[in-house]
Amino acid sequence: MEAAHLFVPSSWIVNVPEISYTMAYSIVTQLLASENRPNAIFAASDVLAAAIINAAKHYHIRIPNDLMVIGFDNIDLCQITRPTITSFNQPKQQLGFTACEILVENILSSGLSPTP
């Protein structure tokens, strides 16, 4: 946002302590009720994105016409919501496999041998 010279009010940056639909719905309801509300939201998970979409419906805010929502996970929930959630894919299996490869490589290069 800074690189694009777009100002983001600090009140729009919300930290949710856990991935909780109920908590996200409550928080985003307050954000959407304000006069100065965003026209796009990036959610840290698809569960949070679903909460945003449902809170927007409560205020008759149309997705994506009035508010664009992007999630992060690309879980099956994305296809269930209406409208569907645009989401970044997280290749969890590949990330885990790569992490294990790096761990084994580090163990072997350290000269230590695994003990049973």
Coordinates of N, CA and C in Angstrom, one line a residue:
M1 N 0.8 -1.2 0.0 CA 0.0 0.0 0.0 C 0.9 1.2 0.0
E2 N 2.0 1.2 0.8 CA 2.9 2.3 0.8 C 3.5 2.6 -0.5
A3 N 3.9 1.5 -1.2 CA 4.6 1.6 -2.5 C 3.6 2.2 -3.5
A4 N 2.3 2.0 -3.4 CA 1.3 2.6 -4.3 C 0.9 3.9 -3.8
H5 N 1.5 4.4 -2.7 CA 1.1 5.7 -2.1 C -0.4 5.8 -1.7
L6 N -0.9 4.7 -1.2 CA -2.2 4.6 -0.7 C -2.2 4.7 0.8
F7 N -3.0 5.6 1.4 CA -3.1 5.8 2.8 C -4.0 4.7 3.4
V8 N -3.6 4.1 4.4 CA -4.5 3.1 5.1 C -4.6 3.6 6.6
P9 N -5.8 4.0 7.0 CA -6.0 4.4 8.4 C -5.6 3.2 9.3
S10 N -5.0 3.6 10.4 CA -4.6 2.5 11.4 C -5.8 1.8 11.9
S11 N -7.0 2.4 11.9 CA -8.2 1.7 12.4 C -8.6 0.6 11.5
W12 N -8.1 0.6 10.3 CA -8.4 -0.5 9.3 C -7.5 -1.7 9.5
I13 N -6.4 -1.6 10.2 CA -5.5 -2.7 10.4 C -5.9 -3.4 11.7
V14 N -6.5 -4.6 11.6 CA -7.1 -5.2 12.7 C -6.4 -6.6 13.0
N15 N -5.9 -6.8 14.2 CA -5.3 -8.0 14.6 C -6.3 -8.9 15.3
V16 N -6.5 -10.0 14.7 CA -7.5 -11.0 15.4 C -6.6 -12.0 16.0
P17 N -6.7 -12.2 17.4 CA -5.8 -13.1 18.1 C -5.9 -14.6 17.7
E18 N -7.0 -15.0 17.1 CA -7.1 -16.4 16.6 C -8.0 -16.4 15.4
I19 N -8.0 -17.5 14.7 CA -8.8 -17.7 13.6 C -10.2 -18.1 14.1
S20 N -11.0 -17.1 14.3 CA -12.3 -17.3 14.9 C -13.4 -16.6 14.1
Y21 N -14.3 -17.3 13.5 CA -15.4 -16.7 12.7 C -16.2 -15.7 13.6
T22 N -16.5 -16.1 14.8 CA -17.4 -15.2 15.7 C -16.6 -13.9 16.0
M23 N -15.3 -14.1 16.4 CA -14.6 -12.9 16.7 C -14.4 -11.9 15.5
A24 N -14.1 -12.5 14.4 CA -13.9 -11.7 13.2 C -15.2 -11.0 12.8
Y25 N -16.3 -11.7 12.9 CA -17.6 -11.1 12.5 C -17.9 -9.9 13.4
S26 N -17.6 -10.0 14.7 CA -17.9 -8.9 15.6 C -17.0 -7.7 15.3
I27 N -15.7 -8.0 15.1 CA -14.7 -6.9 14.8 C -15.1 -6.2 13.5
V28 N -15.3 -7.0 12.4 CA -15.6 -6.4 11.1 C -16.9 -5.7 11.1
T29 N -17.8 -6.1 11.9 CA -19.1 -5.4 12.0 C -18.9 -3.9 12.4
Q30 N -18.0 -3.7 13.4 CA -17.7 -2.4 13.9 C -17.0 -1.6 12.8
L31 N -16.1 -2.2 12.0 CA -15.4 -1.6 11.0 C -16.3 -1.1 9.8
L32 N -17.2 -2.0 9.5 CA -18.2 -1.7 8.4 C -19.2 -0.7 8.8
A33 N -19.5 -0.6 10.1 CA -20.5 0.4 10.5 C -20.0 1.8 10.6
S34 N -18.7 2.0 10.4 CA -18.1 3.3 10.5 C -18.3 4.1 9.2
E35 N -18.3 5.4 9.3 CA -18.5 6.2 8.1 C -17.3 6.0 7.1
N36 N -16.1 5.9 7.6 CA -14.9 5.8 6.8 C -14.5 4.3 6.7
R37 N -15.3 3.5 5.9 CA -15.0 2.1 5.9 C -14.2 1.8 4.6
P38 N -13.4 0.7 4.6 CA -12.6 0.3 3.4 C -13.5 -0.2 2.3
N39 N -12.9 -0.2 1.1 CA -13.6 -0.8 0.0 C -13.0 -2.1 -0.4
A40 N -12.0 -2.5 0.3 CA -11.3 -3.8 0.1 C -10.7 -4.3 1.4
I41 N -10.8 -5.6 1.6 CA -10.2 -6.2 2.8 C -9.4 -7.5 2.5
F42 N -8.2 -7.6 3.0 CA -7.4 -8.8 2.8 C -7.5 -9.5 4.2
A43 N -8.0 -10.7 4.2 CA -8.2 -11.5 5.4 C -7.1 -12.5 5.5
A44 N -6.6 -12.8 6.7 CA -5.5 -13.7 7.0 C -5.9 -15.2 6.8
S45 N -7.2 -15.4 6.7 CA -7.7 -16.8 6.4 C -9.0 -16.7 5.7
D46 N -9.4 -17.8 5.1 CA -10.7 -17.9 4.4 C -11.9 -17.9 5.4
V47 N -11.7 -18.4 6.6 CA -12.7 -18.3 7.7 C -13.0 -16.9 8.0
L48 N -11.9 -16.1 8.1 CA -12.1 -14.6 8.4 C -12.8 -13.9 7.2
A49 N -12.4 -14.3 6.0 CA -13.1 -13.8 4.8 C -14.6 -14.1 4.8
A50 N -14.9 -15.3 5.2 CA -16.4 -15.6 5.2 C -17.1 -14.8 6.3
A51 N -16.5 -14.5 7.4 CA -17.1 -13.6 8.4 C -17.3 -12.2 7.8
I52 N -16.3 -11.7 7.1 CA -16.4 -10.4 6.5 C -17.6 -10.4 5.5
I53 N -17.7 -11.4 4.6 CA -18.8 -11.4 3.6 C -20.1 -11.4 4.3
N54 N -20.3 -12.2 5.4 CA -21.6 -12.2 6.1 C -21.9 -11.0 6.8
A55 N -20.8 -10.3 7.4 CA -21.0 -9.1 8.1 C -21.4 -8.0 7.1
A56 N -20.8 -8.0 5.9 CA -21.2 -7.1 4.8 C -22.6 -7.2 4.4
K57 N -23.1 -8.4 4.3 CA -24.5 -8.7 4.0 C -25.5 -8.0 5.0
H58 N -25.0 -8.1 6.3 CA -25.8 -7.4 7.3 C -26.0 -5.9 7.1
Y59 N -25.1 -5.3 6.5 CA -25.1 -3.9 6.2 C -25.5 -3.6 4.7
H60 N -26.0 -4.6 4.0 CA -26.4 -4.5 2.6 C -25.2 -4.0 1.8
I61 N -24.0 -4.4 2.1 CA -22.8 -4.1 1.3 C -22.6 -5.2 0.3
R62 N -22.6 -4.9 -0.9 CA -22.5 -5.9 -2.0 C -21.0 -6.3 -2.2
I63 N -20.8 -7.6 -2.3 CA -19.4 -8.1 -2.6 C -19.5 -8.5 -4.0
P64 N -18.6 -8.2 -4.9 CA -17.5 -7.3 -4.8 C -17.7 -5.9 -5.2
N65 N -19.0 -5.5 -5.5 CA -19.2 -4.2 -6.0 C -18.9 -3.1 -5.0
D66 N -19.3 -3.2 -3.7 CA -19.0 -2.2 -2.7 C -17.8 -2.5 -1.9
L67 N -17.5 -3.8 -1.7 CA -16.4 -4.3 -0.9 C -15.7 -5.5 -1.5
M68 N -14.5 -5.4 -1.8 CA -13.7 -6.6 -2.3 C -13.1 -7.3 -1.1
V69 N -13.2 -8.6 -1.1 CA -12.7 -9.5 0.0 C -11.7 -10.5 -0.6
I70 N -10.6 -10.6 0.0 CA -9.6 -11.7 -0.4 C -9.2 -12.5 0.8
G71 N -9.3 -13.8 0.7 CA -8.9 -14.7 1.8 C -7.5 -15.2 1.6
F72 N -7.1 -16.1 2.5 CA -5.8 -16.7 2.4 C -5.8 -18.1 3.0
D73 N -5.8 -19.1 2.1 CA -5.8 -20.5 2.5 C -6.2 -21.4 1.3
N74 N -7.3 -20.9 0.6 CA -8.0 -21.6 -0.5 C -8.5 -22.9 0.0
I75 N -9.2 -22.9 1.1 CA -9.9 -24.1 1.6 C -11.2 -24.3 1.0
D76 N -11.9 -25.4 1.2 CA -13.2 -25.7 0.5 C -14.2 -24.7 0.8
L77 N -14.1 -24.0 2.0 CA -15.1 -23.0 2.4 C -15.2 -21.9 1.3
C78 N -14.2 -21.7 0.5 CA -14.2 -20.7 -0.5 C -15.3 -20.9 -1.5
Q79 N -15.6 -22.2 -1.8 CA -16.6 -22.5 -2.8 C -18.0 -22.5 -2.3
I80 N -18.1 -22.6 -0.9 CA -19.4 -22.7 -0.3 C -20.1 -21.3 -0.1
T81 N -19.3 -20.3 0.2 CA -19.8 -19.0 0.5 C -20.4 -18.4 -0.8
R82 N -21.3 -17.5 -0.6 CA -21.9 -16.7 -1.8 C -21.8 -15.3 -1.5
P83 N -21.1 -14.5 -2.3 CA -20.3 -15.0 -3.4 C -19.1 -15.8 -2.9
T84 N -18.5 -16.6 -3.8 CA -17.3 -17.4 -3.5 C -16.2 -16.4 -3.1
I85 N -15.2 -17.0 -2.3 CA -14.1 -16.2 -1.8 C -12.9 -16.3 -2.8
T86 N -12.4 -15.2 -3.2 CA -11.1 -15.1 -3.9 C -10.1 -15.4 -2.8
S87 N -9.2 -16.3 -3.1 CA -8.2 -16.7 -2.0 C -6.9 -17.0 -2.6
F88 N -5.8 -16.8 -1.8 CA -4.5 -17.2 -2.2 C -4.3 -18.7 -1.7
N89 N -3.8 -19.5 -2.6 CA -3.6 -20.9 -2.3 C -2.4 -21.1 -1.4
Q90 N -2.5 -22.0 -0.4 CA -1.4 -22.3 0.5 C -1.1 -23.8 0.3
P91 N 0.0 -24.1 -0.4 CA 0.3 -25.5 -0.7 C 0.9 -26.2 0.6
K92 N 0.0 -26.5 1.6 CA 0.5 -27.0 2.9 C 1.3 -28.3 2.8
Q93 N 1.0 -29.2 2.0 CA 1.8 -30.4 1.9 C 3.2 -30.1 1.3
Q94 N 3.2 -29.3 0.3 CA 4.5 -28.9 -0.3 C 5.4 -28.2 0.7
L95 N 4.8 -27.3 1.5 CA 5.5 -26.5 2.5 C 6.1 -27.4 3.6
G96 N 5.3 -28.4 4.0 CA 5.7 -29.3 5.0 C 6.8 -30.2 4.5
F97 N 6.7 -30.7 3.3 CA 7.8 -31.5 2.6 C 9.1 -30.7 2.5
T98 N 9.0 -29.5 2.1 CA 10.2 -28.7 1.9 C 10.8 -28.4 3.3
A99 N 10.0 -28.1 4.3 CA 10.5 -27.9 5.7 C 11.3 -29.1 6.2
C100 N 10.8 -30.3 5.9 CA 11.4 -31.6 6.3 C 12.7 -31.7 5.6
E101 N 12.8 -31.4 4.3 CA 14.0 -31.6 3.5 C 15.1 -30.6 4.1
I102 N 14.7 -29.4 4.4 CA 15.7 -28.4 4.9 C 16.2 -28.9 6.3
L103 N 15.3 -29.5 7.1 CA 15.7 -30.0 8.4 C 16.7 -31.1 8.3
V104 N 16.4 -32.1 7.5 CA 17.3 -33.2 7.3 C 18.6 -32.8 6.7
E105 N 18.6 -31.8 5.8 CA 19.8 -31.3 5.2 C 20.7 -30.6 6.3
N106 N 20.0 -29.8 7.1 CA 20.8 -29.2 8.2 C 21.3 -30.2 9.2
I107 N 20.6 -31.2 9.5 CA 21.1 -32.2 10.5 C 22.3 -32.9 9.9
L108 N 22.2 -33.3 8.6 CA 23.3 -34.0 7.9 C 24.5 -33.2 7.7
S109 N 24.3 -31.9 7.4 CA 25.5 -31.0 7.2 C 26.2 -30.6 8.5
S110 N 25.5 -30.8 9.7 CA 26.0 -30.4 10.9 C 27.0 -31.4 11.5
G111 N 27.0 -32.6 10.9 CA 27.9 -33.7 11.3 C 27.4 -34.4 12.5
L112 N 26.2 -34.1 12.9 CA 25.6 -34.8 14.0 C 24.8 -36.0 13.4
S113 N 24.8 -37.1 14.2 CA 24.0 -38.2 13.7 C 22.8 -38.4 14.6
P114 N 21.7 -38.7 14.0 CA 20.5 -38.8 14.8 C 20.6 -40.0 15.7
T115 N 20.1 -39.9 16.9 CA 20.1 -41.0 17.9 C 18.7 -41.6 18.0
P116 N 18.7 -42.9 18.2 CA 17.4 -43.6 18.3 C 16.7 -43.3 19.6

